[in-house]
Coordinates of C-alpha atoms (C1' of nucleotides) in Angstrom, one line a residue:
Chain A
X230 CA 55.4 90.5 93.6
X231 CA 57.3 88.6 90.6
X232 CA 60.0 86.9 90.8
X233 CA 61.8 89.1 88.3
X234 CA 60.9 92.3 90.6
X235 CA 61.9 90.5 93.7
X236 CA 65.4 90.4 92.0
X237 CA 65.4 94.1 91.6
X238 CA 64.3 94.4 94.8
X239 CA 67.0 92.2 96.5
X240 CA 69.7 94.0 94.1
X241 CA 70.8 90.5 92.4
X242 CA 70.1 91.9 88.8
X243 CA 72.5 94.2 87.6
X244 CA 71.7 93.7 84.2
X245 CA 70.3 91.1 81.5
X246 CA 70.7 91.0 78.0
X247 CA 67.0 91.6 76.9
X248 CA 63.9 92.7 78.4
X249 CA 61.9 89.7 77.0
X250 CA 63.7 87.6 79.7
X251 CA 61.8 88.7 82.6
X252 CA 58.6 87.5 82.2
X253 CA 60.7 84.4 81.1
X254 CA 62.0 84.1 84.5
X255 CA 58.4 84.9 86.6
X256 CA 57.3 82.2 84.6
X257 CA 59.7 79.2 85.3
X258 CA 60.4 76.0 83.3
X259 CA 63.8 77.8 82.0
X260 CA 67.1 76.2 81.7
X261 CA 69.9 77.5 82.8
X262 CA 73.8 77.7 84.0
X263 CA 76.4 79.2 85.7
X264 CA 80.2 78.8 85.0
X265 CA 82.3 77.7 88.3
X266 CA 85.8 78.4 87.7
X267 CA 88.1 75.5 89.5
X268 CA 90.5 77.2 90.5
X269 CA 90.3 75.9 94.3
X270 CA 89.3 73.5 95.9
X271 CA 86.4 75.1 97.5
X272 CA 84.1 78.4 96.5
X273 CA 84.1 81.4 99.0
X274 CA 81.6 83.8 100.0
X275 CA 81.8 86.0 97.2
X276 CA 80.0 83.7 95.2
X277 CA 77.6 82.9 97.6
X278 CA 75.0 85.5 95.8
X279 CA 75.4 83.5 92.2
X280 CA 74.4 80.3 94.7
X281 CA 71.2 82.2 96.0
X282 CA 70.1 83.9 92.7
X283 CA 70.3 80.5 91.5
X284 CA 68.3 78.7 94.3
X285 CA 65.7 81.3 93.9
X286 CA 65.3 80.6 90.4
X287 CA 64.8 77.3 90.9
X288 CA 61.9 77.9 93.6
X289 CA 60.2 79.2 90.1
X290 CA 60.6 76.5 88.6
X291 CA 64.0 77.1 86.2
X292 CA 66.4 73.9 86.0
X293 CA 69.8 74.9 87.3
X294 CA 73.0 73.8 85.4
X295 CA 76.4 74.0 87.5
X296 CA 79.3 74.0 84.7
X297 CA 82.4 73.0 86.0
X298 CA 85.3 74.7 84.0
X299 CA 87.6 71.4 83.8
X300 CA 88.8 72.7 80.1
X301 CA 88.6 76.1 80.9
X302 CA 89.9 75.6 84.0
X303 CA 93.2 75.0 82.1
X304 CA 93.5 77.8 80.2
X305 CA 92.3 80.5 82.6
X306 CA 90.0 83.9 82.2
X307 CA 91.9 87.0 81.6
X308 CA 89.6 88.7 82.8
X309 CA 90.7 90.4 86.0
X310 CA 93.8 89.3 85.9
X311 CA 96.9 91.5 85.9
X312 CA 98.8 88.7 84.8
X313 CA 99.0 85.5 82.7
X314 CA 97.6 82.8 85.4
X315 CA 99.2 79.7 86.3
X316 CA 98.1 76.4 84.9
X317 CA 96.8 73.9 87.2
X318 CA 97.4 70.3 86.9
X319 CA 94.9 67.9 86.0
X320 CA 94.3 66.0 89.0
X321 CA 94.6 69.6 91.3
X322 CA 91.6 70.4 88.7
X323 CA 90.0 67.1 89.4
X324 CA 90.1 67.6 93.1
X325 CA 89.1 71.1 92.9
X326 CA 86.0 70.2 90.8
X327 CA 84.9 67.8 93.4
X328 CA 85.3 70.4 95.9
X329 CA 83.7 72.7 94.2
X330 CA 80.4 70.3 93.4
X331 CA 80.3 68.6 96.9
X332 CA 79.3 72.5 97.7
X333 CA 76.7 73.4 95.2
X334 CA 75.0 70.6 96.7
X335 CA 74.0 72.4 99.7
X336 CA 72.2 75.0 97.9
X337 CA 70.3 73.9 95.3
X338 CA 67.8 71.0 94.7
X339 CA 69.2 67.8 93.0
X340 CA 65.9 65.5 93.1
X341 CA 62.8 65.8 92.1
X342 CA 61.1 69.0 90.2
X343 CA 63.0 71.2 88.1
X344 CA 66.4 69.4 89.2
X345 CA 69.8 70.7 89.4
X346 CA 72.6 69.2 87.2
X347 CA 76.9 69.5 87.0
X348 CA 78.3 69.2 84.1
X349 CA 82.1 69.2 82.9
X350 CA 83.2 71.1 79.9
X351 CA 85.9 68.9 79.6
X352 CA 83.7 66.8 78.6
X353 CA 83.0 68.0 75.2
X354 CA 86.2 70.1 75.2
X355 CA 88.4 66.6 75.0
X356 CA 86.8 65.3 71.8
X357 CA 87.3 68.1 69.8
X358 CA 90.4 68.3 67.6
X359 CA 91.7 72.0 66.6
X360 CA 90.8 71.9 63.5
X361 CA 87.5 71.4 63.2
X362 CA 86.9 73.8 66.6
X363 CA 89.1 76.4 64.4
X364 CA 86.3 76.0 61.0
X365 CA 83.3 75.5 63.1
X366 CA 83.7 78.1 66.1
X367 CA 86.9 80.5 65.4
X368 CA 85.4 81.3 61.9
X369 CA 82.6 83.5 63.9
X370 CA 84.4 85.1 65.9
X371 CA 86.5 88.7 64.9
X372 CA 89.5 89.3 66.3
X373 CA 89.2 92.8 65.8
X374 CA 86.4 92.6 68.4
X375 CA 88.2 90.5 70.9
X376 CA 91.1 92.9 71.0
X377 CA 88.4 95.5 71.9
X378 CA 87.0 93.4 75.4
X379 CA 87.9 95.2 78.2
X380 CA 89.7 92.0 79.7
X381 CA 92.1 91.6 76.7
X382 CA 92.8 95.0 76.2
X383 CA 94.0 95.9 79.4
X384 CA 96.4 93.4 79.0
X385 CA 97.5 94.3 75.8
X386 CA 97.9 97.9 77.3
X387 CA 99.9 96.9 80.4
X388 CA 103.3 96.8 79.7
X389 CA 104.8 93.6 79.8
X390 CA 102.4 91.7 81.3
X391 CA 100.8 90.8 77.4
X392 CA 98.6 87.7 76.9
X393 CA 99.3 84.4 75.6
X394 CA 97.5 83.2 72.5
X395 CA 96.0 80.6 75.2
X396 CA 94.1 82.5 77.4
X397 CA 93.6 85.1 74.1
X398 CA 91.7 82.2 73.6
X399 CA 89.5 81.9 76.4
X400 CA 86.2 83.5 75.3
X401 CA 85.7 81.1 72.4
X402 CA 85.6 78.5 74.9
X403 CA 83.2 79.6 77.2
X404 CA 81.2 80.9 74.1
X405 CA 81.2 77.3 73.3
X406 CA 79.9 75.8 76.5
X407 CA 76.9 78.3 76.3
X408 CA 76.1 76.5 72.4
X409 CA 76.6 73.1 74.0
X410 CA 74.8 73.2 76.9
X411 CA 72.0 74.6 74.6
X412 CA 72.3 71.7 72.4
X413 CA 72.7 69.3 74.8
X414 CA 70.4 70.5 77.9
X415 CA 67.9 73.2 76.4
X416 CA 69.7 75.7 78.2
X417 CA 69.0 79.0 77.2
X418 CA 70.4 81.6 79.8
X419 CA 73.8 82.2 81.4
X420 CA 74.4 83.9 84.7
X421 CA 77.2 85.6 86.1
X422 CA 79.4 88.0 87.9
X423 CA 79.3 91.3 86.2
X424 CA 82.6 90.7 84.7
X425 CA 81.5 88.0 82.7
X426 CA 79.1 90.0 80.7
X427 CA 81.4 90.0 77.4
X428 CA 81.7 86.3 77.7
X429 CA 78.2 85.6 77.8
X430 CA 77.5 88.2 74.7
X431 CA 79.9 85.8 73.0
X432 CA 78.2 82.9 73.8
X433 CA 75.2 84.3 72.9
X434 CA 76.5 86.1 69.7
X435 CA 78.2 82.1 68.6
X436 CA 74.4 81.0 69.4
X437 CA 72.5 83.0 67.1
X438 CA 75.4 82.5 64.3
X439 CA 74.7 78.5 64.7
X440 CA 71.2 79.0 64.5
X441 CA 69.9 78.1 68.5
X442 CA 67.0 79.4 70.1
X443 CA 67.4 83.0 71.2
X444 CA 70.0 82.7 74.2
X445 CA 69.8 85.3 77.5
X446 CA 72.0 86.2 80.2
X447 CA 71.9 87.6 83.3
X448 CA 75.0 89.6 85.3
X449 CA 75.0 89.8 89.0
X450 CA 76.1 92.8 90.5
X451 CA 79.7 93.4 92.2
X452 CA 78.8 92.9 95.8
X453 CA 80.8 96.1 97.6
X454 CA 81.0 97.2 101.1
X455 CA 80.4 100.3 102.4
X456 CA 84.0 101.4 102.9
X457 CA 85.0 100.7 99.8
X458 CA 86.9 97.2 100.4
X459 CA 86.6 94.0 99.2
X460 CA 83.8 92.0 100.1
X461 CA 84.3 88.5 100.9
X462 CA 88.2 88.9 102.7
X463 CA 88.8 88.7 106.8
X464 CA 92.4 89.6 108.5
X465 CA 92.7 86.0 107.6
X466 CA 92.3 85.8 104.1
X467 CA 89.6 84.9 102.2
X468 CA 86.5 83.6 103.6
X469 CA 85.8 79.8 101.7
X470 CA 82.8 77.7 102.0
X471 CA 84.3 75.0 103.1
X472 CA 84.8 74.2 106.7
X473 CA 88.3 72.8 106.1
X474 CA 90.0 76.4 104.8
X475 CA 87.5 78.9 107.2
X476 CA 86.1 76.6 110.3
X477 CA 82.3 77.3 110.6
X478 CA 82.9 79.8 113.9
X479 CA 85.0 82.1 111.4
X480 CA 82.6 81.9 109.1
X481 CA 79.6 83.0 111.8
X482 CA 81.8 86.0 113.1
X483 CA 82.8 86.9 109.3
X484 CA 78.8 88.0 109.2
X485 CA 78.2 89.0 112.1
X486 CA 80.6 91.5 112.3
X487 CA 79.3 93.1 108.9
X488 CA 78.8 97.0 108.9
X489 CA 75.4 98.2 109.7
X490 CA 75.6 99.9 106.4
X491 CA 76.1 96.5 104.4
X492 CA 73.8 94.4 106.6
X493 CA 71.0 95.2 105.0
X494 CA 72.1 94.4 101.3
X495 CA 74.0 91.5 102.1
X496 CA 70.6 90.4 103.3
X497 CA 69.2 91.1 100.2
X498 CA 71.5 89.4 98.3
X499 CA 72.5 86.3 100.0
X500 CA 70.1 85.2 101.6
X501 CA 66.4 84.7 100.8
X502 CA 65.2 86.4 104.3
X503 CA 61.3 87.2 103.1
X504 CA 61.7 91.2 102.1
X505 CA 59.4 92.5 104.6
X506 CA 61.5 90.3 107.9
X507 CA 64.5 92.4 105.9
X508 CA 62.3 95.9 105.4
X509 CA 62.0 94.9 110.1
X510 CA 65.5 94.4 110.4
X511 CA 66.4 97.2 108.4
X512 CA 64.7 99.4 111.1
X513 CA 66.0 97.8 114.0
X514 CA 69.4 98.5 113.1
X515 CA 68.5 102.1 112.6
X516 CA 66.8 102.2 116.0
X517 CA 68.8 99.4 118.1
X518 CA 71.9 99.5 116.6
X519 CA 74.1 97.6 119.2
X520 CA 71.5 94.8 119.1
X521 CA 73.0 93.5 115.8
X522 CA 69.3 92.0 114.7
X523 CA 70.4 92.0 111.2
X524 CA 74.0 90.7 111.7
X525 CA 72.8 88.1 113.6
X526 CA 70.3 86.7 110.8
X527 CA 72.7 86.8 108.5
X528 CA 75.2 84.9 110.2
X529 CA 73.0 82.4 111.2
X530 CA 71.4 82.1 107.6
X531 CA 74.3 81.6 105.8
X532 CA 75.8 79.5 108.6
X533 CA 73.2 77.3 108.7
X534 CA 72.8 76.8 104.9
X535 CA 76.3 76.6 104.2
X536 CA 77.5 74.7 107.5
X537 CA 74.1 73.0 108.5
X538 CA 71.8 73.4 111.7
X539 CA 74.2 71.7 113.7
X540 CA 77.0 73.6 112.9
X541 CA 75.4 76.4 113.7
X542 CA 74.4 75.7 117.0
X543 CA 78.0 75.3 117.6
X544 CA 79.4 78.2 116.7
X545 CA 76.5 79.8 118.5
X546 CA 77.6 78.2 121.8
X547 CA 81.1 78.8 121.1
X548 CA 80.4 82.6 120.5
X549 CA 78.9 82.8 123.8
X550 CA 81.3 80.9 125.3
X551 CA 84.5 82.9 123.9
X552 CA 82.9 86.7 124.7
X553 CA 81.0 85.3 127.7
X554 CA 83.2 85.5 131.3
X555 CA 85.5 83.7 132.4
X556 CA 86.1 80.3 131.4
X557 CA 86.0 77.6 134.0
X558 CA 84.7 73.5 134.1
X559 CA 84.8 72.6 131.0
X560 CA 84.5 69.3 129.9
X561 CA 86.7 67.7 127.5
X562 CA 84.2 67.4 124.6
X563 CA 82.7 70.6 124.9
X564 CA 86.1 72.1 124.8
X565 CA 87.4 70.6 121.8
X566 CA 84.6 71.5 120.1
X567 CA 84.8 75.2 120.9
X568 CA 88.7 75.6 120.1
X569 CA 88.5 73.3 117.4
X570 CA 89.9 76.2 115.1
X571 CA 91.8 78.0 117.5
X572 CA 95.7 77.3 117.4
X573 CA 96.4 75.2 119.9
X574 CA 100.4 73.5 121.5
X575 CA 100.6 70.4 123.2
X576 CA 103.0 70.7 126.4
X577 CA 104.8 68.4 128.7
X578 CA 102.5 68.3 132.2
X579 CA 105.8 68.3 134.3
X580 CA 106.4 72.1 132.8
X581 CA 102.8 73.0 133.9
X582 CA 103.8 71.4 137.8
X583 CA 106.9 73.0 137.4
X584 CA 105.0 76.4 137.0
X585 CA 105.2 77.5 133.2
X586 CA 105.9 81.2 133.0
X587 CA 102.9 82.9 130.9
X588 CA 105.6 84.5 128.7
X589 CA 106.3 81.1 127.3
X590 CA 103.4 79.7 126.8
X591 CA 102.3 82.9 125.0
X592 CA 105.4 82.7 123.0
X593 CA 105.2 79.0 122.1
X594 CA 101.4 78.7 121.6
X595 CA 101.8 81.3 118.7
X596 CA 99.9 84.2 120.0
X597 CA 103.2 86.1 120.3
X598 CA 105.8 86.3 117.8
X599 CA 108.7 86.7 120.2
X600 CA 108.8 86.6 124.1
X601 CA 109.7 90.7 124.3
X602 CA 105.9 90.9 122.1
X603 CA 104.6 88.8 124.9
X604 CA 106.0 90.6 127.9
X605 CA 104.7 93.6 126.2
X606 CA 101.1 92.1 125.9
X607 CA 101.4 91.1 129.4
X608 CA 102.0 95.0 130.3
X609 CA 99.9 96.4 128.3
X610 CA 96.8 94.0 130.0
X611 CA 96.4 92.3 126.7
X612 CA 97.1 89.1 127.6
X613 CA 94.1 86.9 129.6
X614 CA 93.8 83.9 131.3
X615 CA 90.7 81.8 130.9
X616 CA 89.3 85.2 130.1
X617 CA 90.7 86.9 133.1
X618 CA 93.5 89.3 132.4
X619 CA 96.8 89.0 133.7
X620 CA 98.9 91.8 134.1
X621 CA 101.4 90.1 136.1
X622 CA 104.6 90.0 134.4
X623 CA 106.3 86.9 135.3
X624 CA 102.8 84.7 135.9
X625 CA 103.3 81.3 136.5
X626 CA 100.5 79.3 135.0
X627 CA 99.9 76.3 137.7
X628 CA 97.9 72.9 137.6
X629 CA 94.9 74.8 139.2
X630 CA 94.3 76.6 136.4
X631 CA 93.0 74.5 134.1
X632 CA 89.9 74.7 133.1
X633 CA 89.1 71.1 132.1
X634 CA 91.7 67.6 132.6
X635 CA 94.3 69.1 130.5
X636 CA 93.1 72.4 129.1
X637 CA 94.1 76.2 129.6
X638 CA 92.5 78.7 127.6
X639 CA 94.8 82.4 127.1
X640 CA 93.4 85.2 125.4
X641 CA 95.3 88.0 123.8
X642 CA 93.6 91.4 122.9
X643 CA 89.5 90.7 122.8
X644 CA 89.0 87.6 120.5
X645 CA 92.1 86.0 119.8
X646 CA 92.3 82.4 121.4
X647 CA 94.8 80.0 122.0
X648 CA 94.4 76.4 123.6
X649 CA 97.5 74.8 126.1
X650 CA 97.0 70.8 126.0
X651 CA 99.0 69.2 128.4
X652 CA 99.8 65.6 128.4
Chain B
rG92 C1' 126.1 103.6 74.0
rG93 C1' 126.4 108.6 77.0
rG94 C1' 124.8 111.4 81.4
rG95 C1' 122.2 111.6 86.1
rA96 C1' 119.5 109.7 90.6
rG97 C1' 118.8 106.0 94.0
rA98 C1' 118.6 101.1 97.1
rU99 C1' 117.1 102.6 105.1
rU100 C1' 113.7 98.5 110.0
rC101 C1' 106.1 95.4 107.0
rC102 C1' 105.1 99.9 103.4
rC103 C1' 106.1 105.2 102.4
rG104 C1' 110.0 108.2 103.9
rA105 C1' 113.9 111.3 107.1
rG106 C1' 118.8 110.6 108.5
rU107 C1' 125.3 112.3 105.2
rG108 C1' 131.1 109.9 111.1
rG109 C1' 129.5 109.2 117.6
rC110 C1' 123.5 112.1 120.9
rC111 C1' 120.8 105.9 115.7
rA112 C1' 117.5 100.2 116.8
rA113 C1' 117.5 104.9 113.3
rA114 C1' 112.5 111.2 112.9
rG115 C1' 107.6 111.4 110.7
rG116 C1' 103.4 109.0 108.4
rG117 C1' 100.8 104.5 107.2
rA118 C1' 99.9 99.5 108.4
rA119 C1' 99.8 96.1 112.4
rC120 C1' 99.2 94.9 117.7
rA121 C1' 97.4 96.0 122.7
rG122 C1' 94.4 99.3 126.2
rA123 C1' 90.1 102.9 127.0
rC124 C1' 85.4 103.9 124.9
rU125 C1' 81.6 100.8 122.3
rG126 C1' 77.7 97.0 119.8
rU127 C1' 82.5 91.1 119.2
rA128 C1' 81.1 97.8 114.9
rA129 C1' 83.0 102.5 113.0
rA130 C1' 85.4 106.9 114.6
rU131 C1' 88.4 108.7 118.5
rC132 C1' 92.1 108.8 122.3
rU133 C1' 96.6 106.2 124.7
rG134 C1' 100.5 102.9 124.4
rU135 C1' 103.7 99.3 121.7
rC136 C1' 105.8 98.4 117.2
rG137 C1' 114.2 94.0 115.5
rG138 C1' 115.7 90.0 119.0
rC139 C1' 117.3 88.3 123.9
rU140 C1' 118.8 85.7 129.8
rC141 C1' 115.5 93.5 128.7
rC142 C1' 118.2 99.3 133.6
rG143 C1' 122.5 95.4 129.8
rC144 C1' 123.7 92.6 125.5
rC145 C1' 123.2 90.9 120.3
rU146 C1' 121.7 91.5 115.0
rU147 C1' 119.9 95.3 111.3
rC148 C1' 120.2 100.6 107.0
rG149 C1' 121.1 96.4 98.6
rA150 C1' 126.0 92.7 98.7
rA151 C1' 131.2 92.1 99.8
rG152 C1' 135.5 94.3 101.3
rG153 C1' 138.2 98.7 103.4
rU154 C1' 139.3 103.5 106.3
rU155 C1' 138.4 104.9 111.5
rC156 C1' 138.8 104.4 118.6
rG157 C1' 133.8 104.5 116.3
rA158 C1' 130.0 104.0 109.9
rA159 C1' 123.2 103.7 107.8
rU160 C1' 126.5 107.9 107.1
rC161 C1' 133.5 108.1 104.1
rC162 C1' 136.3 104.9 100.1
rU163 C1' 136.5 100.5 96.6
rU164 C1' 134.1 96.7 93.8
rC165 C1' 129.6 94.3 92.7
rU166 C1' 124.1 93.7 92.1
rC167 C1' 119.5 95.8 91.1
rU168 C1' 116.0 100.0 90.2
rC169 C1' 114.6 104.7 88.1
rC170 C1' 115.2 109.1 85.0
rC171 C1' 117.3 112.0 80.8
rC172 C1' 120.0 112.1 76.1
rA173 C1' 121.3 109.1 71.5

RNA sequence: GGGGAGAUUCCCGAGUGGCCAAAGGGAACAGACUGUAAAUCUGUCGGCUCCGCCUUCGAAGGUUCGAAUCCUUCUCUCCCCA
């Protein structure tokens, strides 16, 4: 199989910009780049199929290009965007582009072969002066066509939201990047979300107006779940690559509990699981479907690559730990390193002697907003100690329960953790 | 500028003097079932020292034994006409 069918196959082409690129891409030795927009401090796992497409094309043999938005990055896409965005400071943007690099890192190849680069636009962006970027670039572009993008015009529709000349602006910009990178690294295809299809025309519009080599690009499909909702948010928020915003066991049981009916895809598309182990899994979910074979690659794919083999293992054990039985000898390490990420509250040992009713440690450690919620979690046999439940209202949690020198593990409802320190 | 409608507990939305911490739905949270899933069913869903008390119905005052409900002023939202 080619490469380029192998992206059909895997669903990570939703559409290029001419047919002559394909046999460009099954033959390698192309350059090319991907816009990251700083806008945190970290990616997420939305973006995570953009990282794979791109790791695969390298495999061929293509030199990948990470473009850091540090000037763009100031003015902000409209695309997408009900409103006009905030504008970051420079050394937020500085931080966030470091962020932002530190994790491209893990995915692609930065030595030898067809290498991987990162590159600021800033970079060029700060030299030029307005005028000379309004004679050499604005003069190709028509506003009446930039009034018609999608992105601008729904602004333009909404009522007052509007658009500032700035981010108006935007599309020359990244138009721009596409020339200079061609000038400056050979690069000669763009890829991206499938919003960013106009952008990329642009660029590749500006390119052939200046004279370049012809200039591809490549959109990414939106990656959707099954019941219609967002891909890439948990009840907590979104779910970020980096261990500091989403701890490594969130990240595992983010996966893991993806819909049979997504499994499969997300396989496809993030990870670079040979086809046939996929075409396996595919039917194991169909005929064992409470085994989770899929689920389970996929979280331990992504963790691993993201998070690294060690982290992985970790989370393993902690997931085994956390739905195993009850919870009893730990030792201090182990336990740390399981409910590093769960909330935890430091208390006084004398309360713990004293007998500490489970109502306030509930209350205190967070996993009830108000004593009433907690008496009602108690009733309700929601509320676990060590993994045991404990229906008894006015429980007095006692020096023999801890499970290691100073630990206490409660539980409310099936997976929601909470660690007592006492000191 | 003129006329009309409205602001209720996370959201939608009932309630027009006591039976209102406020119907119903949604969300959320627990329990059962299960696959750490979905669907379903059950329960909870302002706070507390919880058979009682305290604070809530846009804001501030007032009437009343008693107000989310009546009156006054204010703030904001929406609709129609010019």
């Amino acid at each position: 199989m080619t490469l380029s069918q192998e992206l059909f196959e895997r669903g990570l082409i939703e559409k290029t910009t001419s047919e002559e690129l394909l046999p460009k891409l099954d033959q390698g030795g192309l350059t090319f780049y991907v816009g990251f927009d700083p806008t945190a401090d970290s990616l997420h796992v939305g973006q995570l199929a953009v990282f794979n497409l791109m790791a695969l094309l390298q495999a061929q043999g293509h030199s990948p290009v990470g473009l850091m938005g540090g000037a763009t990055g100031m003015i902000g896409d409209p695309g997408g965007k009900s409103q006009e965005r905030n504008l970051l400071s420079e050394a937020q943007l500085q931080e966030n582009i470091q962020g932002i690099a530190a994790q491209i890192h893990r995915f692609l190849a930065f030595e030898g072969g067809p290498k991987a680069r990162i590159v600021n636009n800033y970079d060029w962006f700060k030299g030029i002066g307005f005028i000379s970027f309004l004679r050499d670039i604005g003069k190709h572009f028509s506003v009446n066509q930039m009034i018609q993008r999608d992105s601008v015009k729904s602004r333009l529709e909404r009522e007052g939201a509007g658009i500032s000349y700035t981010e108006f602006s935007y599309m020359l910009l990244q138009a721009y990047d596409f020339v200079v990178l061609f000038q400056n690294h050979g690069v000669t295809l763009q890829l991206g979300g499938a919003d960013q299809w106009g952008n990329i025309v642009s660029g590749i519009d500006l390119g052939r107006r200046l004279g370049t080599a012809p200039l591809y690009g490549l959109t990414l499909p939106l990656i959707t779940k099954g019941d219609g909702q967002k891909f890439g948010k948990s009840e907590s928020g979104t779910v970020w690559l980096s261990p500091e915003k989403t701890s490594p066991y969130e990240f595992y049981q983010f996966f893991l509990n993806q819909a049979d009916e997504d499994v499969v895809r997300f396989l496809k598309v993030l990870t670079q699981v040979p086809l046939a182990e996929i075409k396996e899994l595919e039917a194991q979910v169909l005929a064992e479907p409470h085994k989770r074979a899929a689920q389970k690659r996929l979280a331990e794919d992504l963790t691993r690559r993201v998070h690294g083999p060690e982290a992985l293992a970790k989370v393993q054990r902690a997931s085994k730990m956390l739905f195993g039985e009850k919870i009893s000898d730990l030792d201090e390490a182990l336990i740390t390193q399981i409910f590093k990420d769960v909330p935890s509250v430091q208390l006084e040992r004398a309360r713990l002697e004293a007998g500490l009713p489970l109502i306030d440690a509930l209350f205190e450690v967070g996993a009830a907003k108000s004593k009433g919620e907690a008496r009602k979690l108690i009733q309700q046999g929601g509320a676990y100690v060590n993994n045991e439940p404990q229906k008894e209202l006015e429980f007095l949690l006692r020096p023999e329960h801890l499970v290691s020198v100073r630990h206490l593990v409660l539980r409310t409802g099936k997976k929601n953790y909470a660690l007592l320190e006492f000191s």
